[in-house]
PDB file of C-alpha atoms in Angstrom:
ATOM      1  CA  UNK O 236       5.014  -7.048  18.767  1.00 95.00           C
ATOM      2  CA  UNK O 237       3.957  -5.131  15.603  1.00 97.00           C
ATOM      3  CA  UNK O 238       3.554  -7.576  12.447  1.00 98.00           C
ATOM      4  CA  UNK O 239       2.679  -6.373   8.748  1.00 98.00           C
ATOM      5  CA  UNK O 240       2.055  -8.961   6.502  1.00 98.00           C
ATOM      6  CA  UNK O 241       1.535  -8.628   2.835  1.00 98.00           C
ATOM      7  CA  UNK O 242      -0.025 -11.287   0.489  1.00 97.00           C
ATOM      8  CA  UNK O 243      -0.899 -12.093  -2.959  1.00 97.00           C
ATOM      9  CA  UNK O 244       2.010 -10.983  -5.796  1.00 95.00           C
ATOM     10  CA  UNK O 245       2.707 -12.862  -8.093  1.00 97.00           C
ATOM     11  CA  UNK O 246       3.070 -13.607 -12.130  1.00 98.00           C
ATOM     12  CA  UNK O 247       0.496 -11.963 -14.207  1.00 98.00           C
ATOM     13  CA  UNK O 248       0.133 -10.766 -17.919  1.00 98.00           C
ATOM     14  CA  UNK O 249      -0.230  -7.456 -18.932  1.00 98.00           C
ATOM     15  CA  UNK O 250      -3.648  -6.397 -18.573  1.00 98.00           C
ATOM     16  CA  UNK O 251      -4.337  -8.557 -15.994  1.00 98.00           C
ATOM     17  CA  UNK O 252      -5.147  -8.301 -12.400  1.00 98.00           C
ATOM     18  CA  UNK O 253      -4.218  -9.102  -9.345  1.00 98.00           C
ATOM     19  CA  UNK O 254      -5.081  -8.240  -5.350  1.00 98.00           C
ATOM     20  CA  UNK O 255      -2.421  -7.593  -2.373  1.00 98.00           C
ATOM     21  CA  UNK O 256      -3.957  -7.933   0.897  1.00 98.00           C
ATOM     22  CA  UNK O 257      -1.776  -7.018   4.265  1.00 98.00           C
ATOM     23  CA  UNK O 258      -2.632  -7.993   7.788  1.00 98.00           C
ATOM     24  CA  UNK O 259      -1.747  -5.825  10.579  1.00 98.00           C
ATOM     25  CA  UNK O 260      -1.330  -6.272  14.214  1.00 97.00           C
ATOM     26  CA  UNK O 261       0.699  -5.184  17.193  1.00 97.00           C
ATOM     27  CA  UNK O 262      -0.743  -1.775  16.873  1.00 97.00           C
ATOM     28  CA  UNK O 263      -3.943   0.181  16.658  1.00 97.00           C
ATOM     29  CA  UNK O 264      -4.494  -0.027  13.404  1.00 97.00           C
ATOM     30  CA  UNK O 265      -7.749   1.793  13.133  1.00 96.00           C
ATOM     31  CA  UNK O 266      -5.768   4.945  13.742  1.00 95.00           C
ATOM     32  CA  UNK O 267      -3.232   4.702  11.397  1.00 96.00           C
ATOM     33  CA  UNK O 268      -3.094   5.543   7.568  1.00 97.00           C
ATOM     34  CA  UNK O 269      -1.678   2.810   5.693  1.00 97.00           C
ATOM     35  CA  UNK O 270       0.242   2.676   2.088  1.00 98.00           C
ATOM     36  CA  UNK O 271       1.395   0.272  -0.519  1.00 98.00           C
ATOM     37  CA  UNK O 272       4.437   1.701  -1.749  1.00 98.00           C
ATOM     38  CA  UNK O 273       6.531  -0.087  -4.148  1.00 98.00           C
ATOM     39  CA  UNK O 274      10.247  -0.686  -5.389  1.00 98.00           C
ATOM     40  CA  UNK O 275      11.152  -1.363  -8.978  1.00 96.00           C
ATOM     41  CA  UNK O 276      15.268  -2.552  -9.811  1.00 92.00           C
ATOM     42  CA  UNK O 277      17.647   0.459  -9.445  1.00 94.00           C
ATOM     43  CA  UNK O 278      14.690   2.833  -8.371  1.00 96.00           C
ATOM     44  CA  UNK O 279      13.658   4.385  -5.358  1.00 96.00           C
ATOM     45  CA  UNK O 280      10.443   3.328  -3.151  1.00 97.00           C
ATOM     46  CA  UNK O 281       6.916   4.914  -3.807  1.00 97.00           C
ATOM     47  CA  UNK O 282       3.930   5.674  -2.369  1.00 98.00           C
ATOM     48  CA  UNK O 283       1.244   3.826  -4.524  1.00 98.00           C
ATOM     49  CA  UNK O 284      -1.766   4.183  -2.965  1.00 98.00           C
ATOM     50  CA  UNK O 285      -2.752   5.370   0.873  1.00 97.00           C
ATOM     51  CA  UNK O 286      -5.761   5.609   2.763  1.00 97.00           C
ATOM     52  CA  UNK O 287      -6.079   7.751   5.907  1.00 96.00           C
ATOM     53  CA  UNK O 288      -7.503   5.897   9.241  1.00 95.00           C
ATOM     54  CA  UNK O 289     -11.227   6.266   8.552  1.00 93.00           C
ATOM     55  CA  UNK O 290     -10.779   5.612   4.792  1.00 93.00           C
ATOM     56  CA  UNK O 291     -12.160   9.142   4.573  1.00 93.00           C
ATOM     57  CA  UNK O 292      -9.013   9.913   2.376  1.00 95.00           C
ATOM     58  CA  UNK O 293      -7.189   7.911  -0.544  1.00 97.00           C
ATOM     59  CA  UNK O 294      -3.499   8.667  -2.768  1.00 97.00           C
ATOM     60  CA  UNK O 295      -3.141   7.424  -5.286  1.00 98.00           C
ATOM     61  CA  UNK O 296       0.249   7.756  -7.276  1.00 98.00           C
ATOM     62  CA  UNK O 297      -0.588   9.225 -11.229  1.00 98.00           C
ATOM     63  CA  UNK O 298       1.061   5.743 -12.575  1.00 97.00           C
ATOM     64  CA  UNK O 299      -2.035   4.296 -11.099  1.00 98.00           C
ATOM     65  CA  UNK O 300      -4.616   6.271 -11.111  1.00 98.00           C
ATOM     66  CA  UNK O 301      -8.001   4.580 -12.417  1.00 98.00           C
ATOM     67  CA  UNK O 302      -6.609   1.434 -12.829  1.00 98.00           C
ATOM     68  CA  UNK O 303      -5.703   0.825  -8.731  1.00 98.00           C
ATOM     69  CA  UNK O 304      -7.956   0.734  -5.895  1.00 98.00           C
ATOM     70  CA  UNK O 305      -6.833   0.884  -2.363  1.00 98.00           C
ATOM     71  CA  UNK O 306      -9.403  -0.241   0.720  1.00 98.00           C
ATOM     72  CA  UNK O 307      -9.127  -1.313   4.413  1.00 98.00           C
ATOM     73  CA  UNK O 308     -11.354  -2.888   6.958  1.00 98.00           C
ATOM     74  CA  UNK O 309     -10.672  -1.839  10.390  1.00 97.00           C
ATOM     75  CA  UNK O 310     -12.699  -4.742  11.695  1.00 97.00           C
ATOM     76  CA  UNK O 311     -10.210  -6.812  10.433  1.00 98.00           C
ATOM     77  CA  UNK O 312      -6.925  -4.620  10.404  1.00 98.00           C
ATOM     78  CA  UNK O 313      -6.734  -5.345   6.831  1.00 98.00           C
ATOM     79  CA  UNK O 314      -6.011  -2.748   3.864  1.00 98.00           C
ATOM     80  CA  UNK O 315      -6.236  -4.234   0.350  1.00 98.00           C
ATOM     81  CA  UNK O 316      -4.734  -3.187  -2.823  1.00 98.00           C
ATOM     82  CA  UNK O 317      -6.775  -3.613  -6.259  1.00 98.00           C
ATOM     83  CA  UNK O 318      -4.600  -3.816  -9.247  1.00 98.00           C
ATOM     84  CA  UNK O 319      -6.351  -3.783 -12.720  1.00 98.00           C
ATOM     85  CA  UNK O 320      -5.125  -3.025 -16.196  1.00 98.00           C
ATOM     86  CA  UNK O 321      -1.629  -4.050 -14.631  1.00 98.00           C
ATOM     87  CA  UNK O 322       1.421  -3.238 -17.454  1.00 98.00           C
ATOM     88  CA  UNK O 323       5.002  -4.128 -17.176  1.00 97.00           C
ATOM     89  CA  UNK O 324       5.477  -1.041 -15.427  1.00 96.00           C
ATOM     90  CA  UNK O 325       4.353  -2.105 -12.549  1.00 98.00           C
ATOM     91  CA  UNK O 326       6.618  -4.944 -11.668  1.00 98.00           C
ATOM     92  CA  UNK O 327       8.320  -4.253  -7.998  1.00 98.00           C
ATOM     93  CA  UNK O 328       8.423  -5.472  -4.837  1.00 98.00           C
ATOM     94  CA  UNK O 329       4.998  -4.400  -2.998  1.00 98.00           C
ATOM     95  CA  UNK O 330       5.218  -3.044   0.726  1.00 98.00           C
ATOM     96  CA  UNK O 331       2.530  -2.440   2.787  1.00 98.00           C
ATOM     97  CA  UNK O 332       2.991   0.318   5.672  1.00 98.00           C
ATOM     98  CA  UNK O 333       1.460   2.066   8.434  1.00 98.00           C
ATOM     99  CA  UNK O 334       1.675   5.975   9.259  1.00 96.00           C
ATOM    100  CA  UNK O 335       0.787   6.998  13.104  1.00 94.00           C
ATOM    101  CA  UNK O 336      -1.175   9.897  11.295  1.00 84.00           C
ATOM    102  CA  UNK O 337      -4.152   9.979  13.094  1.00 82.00           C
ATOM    103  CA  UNK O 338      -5.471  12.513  10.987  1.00 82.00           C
ATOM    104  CA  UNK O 339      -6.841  13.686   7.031  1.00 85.00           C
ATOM    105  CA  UNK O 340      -2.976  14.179   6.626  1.00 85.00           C
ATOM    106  CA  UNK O 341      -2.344  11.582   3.628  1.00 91.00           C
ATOM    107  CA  UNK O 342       1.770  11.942   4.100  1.00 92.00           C
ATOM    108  CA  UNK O 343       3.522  10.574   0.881  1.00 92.00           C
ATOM    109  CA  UNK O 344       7.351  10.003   2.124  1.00 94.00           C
ATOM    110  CA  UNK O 345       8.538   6.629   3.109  1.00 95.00           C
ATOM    111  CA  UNK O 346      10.493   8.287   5.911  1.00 95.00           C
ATOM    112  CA  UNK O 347       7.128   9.054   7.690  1.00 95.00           C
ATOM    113  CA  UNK O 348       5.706   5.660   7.893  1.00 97.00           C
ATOM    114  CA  UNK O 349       6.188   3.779  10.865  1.00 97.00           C
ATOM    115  CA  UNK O 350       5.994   0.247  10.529  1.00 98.00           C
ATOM    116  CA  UNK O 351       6.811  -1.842   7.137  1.00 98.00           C
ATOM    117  CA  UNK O 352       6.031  -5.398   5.579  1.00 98.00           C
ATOM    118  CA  UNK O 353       8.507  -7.578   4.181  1.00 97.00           C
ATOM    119  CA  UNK O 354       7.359  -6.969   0.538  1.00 97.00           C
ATOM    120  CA  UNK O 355       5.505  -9.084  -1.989  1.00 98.00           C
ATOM    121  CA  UNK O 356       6.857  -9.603  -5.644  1.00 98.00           C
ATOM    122  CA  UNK O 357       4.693  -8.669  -8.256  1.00 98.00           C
ATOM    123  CA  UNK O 358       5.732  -9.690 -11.962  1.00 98.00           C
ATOM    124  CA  UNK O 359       3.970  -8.706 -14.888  1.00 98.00           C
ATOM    125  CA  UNK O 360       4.785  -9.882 -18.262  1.00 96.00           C
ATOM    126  CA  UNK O 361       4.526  -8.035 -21.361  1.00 86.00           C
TER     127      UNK O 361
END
């Protein structure tokens, strides 16, 4: 049974930080690219960051460019997400998700990703 689990949203002031961590399992993760993609009030989903399977490859959306950093641990069938400099912008619900793109292909539609978390709330204040 596949499982994606993300952690750590929250509250947070603009400017600050904060880390989401997901924990896979029920499939190989090592050979999947994962995502955080995110879903803001009366917008649609988007890709965030991604990394492909080797962590060879990263996305990263121009919103968060230099500010997020995206990172997994195969060991551990964990991928992180890194969020510095965070602005009000960037409040949504958080998903992690994993692409059976056993590739360099970094694939940037939500319709191509396989498996999906239940989403973590981050808030930032302004």
């Amino acid at each position: 049974q596949v499982h994606v689990v993300e952690s750590g949203g929250g509250l947070v002031q603009a400017g600050g930080s904060l880390r989401l961590s997901c924990a896979a399992s029920g499939f190989r993760f090592s050979r999947y690219t994962m995502g955080w993609f995110r879903q803001a009030p009366g917008k649609e989903r988007e890709l965030v960051a991604a990394v492909t399977w080797n962590g060879a490859r990263t996305y990263y959306a121009d919103s968060v460019k230099g500010r997020f950093t995206i990172s997994r641990d195969n060991g551990k069938n964990t991928v992180d997400l890194q969020m510095n400099g965070l602005k009000f912008e960037d409040t949504a619900v958080y998903y992690c998700a994993a692409d059976e793109s056993y590739s360099e292909l970094l694939r940037i539609r939500s319709g191509d990703y396989d498996y999906w978390g239940q989403g973590t709330q981050v808030t930032v204040s302004s």
